[in-house]
Short mmCIF file of C-alpha atoms in Angstrom, two decimals:
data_model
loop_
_atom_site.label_atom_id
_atom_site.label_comp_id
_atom_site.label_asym_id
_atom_site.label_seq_id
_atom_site.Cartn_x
_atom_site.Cartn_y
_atom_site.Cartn_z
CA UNK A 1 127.34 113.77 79.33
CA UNK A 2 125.15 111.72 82.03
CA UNK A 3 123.12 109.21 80.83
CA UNK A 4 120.56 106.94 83.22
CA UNK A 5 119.31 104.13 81.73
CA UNK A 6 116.59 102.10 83.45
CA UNK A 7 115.22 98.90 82.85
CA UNK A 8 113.80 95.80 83.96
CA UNK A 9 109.94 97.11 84.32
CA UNK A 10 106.99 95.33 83.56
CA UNK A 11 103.53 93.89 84.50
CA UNK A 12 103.62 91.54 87.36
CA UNK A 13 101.02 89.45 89.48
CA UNK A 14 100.32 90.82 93.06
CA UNK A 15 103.04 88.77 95.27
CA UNK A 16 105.35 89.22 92.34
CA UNK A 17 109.07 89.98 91.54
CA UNK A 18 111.08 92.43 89.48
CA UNK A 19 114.54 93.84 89.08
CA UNK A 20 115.26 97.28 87.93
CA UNK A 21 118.74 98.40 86.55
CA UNK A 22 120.22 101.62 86.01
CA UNK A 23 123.22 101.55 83.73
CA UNK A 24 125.01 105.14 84.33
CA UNK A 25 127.84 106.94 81.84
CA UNK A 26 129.25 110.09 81.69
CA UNK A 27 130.43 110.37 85.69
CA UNK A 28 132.33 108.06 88.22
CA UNK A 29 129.63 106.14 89.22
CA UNK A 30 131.30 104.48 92.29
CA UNK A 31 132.08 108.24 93.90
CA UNK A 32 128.31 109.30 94.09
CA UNK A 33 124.74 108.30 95.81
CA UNK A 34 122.06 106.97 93.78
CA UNK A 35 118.51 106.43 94.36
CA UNK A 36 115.03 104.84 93.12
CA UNK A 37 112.04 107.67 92.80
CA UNK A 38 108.82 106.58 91.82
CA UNK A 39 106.05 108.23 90.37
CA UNK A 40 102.28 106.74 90.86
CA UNK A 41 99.56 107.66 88.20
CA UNK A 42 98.56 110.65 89.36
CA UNK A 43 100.71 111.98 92.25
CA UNK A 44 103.59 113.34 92.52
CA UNK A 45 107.61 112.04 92.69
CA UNK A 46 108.06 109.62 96.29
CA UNK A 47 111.33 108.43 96.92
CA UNK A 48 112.26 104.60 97.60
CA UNK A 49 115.70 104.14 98.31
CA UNK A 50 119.18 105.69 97.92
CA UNK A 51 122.40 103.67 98.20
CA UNK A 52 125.50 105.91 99.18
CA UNK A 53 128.67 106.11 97.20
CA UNK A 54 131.16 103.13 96.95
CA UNK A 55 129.95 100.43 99.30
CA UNK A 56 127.93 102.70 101.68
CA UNK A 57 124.95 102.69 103.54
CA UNK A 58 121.22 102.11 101.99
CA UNK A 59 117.73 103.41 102.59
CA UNK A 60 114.41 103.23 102.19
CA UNK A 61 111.27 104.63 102.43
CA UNK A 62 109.06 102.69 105.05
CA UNK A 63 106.45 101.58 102.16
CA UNK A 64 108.93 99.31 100.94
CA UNK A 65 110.94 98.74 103.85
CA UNK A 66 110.99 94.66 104.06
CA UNK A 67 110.24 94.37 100.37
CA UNK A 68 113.04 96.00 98.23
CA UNK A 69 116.71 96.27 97.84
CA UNK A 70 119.26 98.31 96.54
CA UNK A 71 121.94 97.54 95.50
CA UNK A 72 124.73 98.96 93.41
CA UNK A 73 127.91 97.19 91.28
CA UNK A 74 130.38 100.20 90.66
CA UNK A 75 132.63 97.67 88.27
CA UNK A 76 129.75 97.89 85.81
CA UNK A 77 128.28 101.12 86.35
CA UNK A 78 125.07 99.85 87.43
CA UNK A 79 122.57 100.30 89.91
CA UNK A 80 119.66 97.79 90.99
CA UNK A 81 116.40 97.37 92.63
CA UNK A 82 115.61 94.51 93.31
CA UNK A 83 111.74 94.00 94.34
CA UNK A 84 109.48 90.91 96.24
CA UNK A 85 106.33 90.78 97.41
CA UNK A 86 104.80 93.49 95.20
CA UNK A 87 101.64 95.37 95.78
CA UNK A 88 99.16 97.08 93.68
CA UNK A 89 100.30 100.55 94.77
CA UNK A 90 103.72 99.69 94.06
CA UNK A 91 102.26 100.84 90.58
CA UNK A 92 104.69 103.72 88.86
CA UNK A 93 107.01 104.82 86.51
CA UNK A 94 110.51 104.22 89.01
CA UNK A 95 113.08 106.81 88.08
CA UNK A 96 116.77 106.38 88.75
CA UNK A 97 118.68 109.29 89.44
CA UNK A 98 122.10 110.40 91.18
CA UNK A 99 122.77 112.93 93.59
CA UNK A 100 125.40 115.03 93.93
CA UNK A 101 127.47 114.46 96.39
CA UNK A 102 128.58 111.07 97.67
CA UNK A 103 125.70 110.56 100.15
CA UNK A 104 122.27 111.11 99.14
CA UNK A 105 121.27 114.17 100.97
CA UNK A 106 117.21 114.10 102.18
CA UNK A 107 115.09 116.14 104.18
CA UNK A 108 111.90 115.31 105.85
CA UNK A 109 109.53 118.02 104.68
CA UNK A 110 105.87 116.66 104.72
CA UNK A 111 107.40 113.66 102.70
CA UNK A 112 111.08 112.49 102.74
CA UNK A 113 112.98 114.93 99.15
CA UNK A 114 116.25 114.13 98.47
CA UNK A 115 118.97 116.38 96.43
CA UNK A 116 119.45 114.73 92.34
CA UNK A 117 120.71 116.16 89.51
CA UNK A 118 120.37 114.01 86.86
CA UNK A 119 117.33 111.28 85.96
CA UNK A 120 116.45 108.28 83.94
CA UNK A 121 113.57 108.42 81.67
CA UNK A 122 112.01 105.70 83.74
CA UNK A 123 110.37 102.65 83.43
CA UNK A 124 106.96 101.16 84.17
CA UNK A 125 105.82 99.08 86.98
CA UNK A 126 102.58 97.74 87.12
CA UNK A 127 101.45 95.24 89.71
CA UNK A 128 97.80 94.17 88.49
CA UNK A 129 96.12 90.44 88.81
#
């Protein structure tokens, strides 16, 4: 079956750094998108990046634009994010999850919602001095 994994969260200054992984079984990791959705304390799911299958093309939301980076290594199943300069409001429990299709399909629709069908269980972020 599909299993997410995250990890890598934690408590971090403002101006900090963390990196997130995703370790993903149970599917061919390399032939599908992935992506980073966070969830703030009270509010609802806001995507932050995808990466498209095999070496393909990443995005991200404009609030981290600059800041973060996906990546993905498809020998080891695992999918990062890695993240500078952090703010308070980067604040969340960051979900991994995996579309499917090869690209990460996303509509604009009063906020940017992509197309997953499987999630992590998540991991805590929290950017406090």
């Amino acid at each position: 079956q599909v299993q997410l994994v995250e990890s890598g969260g934690g408590l971090v200054q403002p101006g900090g750094s963390l990196r997130l992984s995703c370790v993903a079984s149970g599917f061919t990791f390399s032939t599908y998108g992935m992506s980073w959705v966070r969830q703030a304390p009270g509010k609802g799911l806001e995507w932050v990046s995808s990466a498209n299958s095999g070496i393909g093309s990443t995005t991200y939301a404009d609030s981290v634009k600059g800041r973060f980076t996906i990546s993905r290594d498809n020998a080891k199943n695992t999918l990062y994010l890695e993240m500078n300069n952090l703010k308070p409001e980067d604040t969340a429990v960051y979900y991994c999850a995996k579309a499917p299709t090869a690209q990460v399909m996303c509509v604009v629709f009063g906020k940017i919602m992509c197309q997953h069908d499987y999630w992590g269980q998540g991991t805590q972020v929290t950017v406090s001095s």
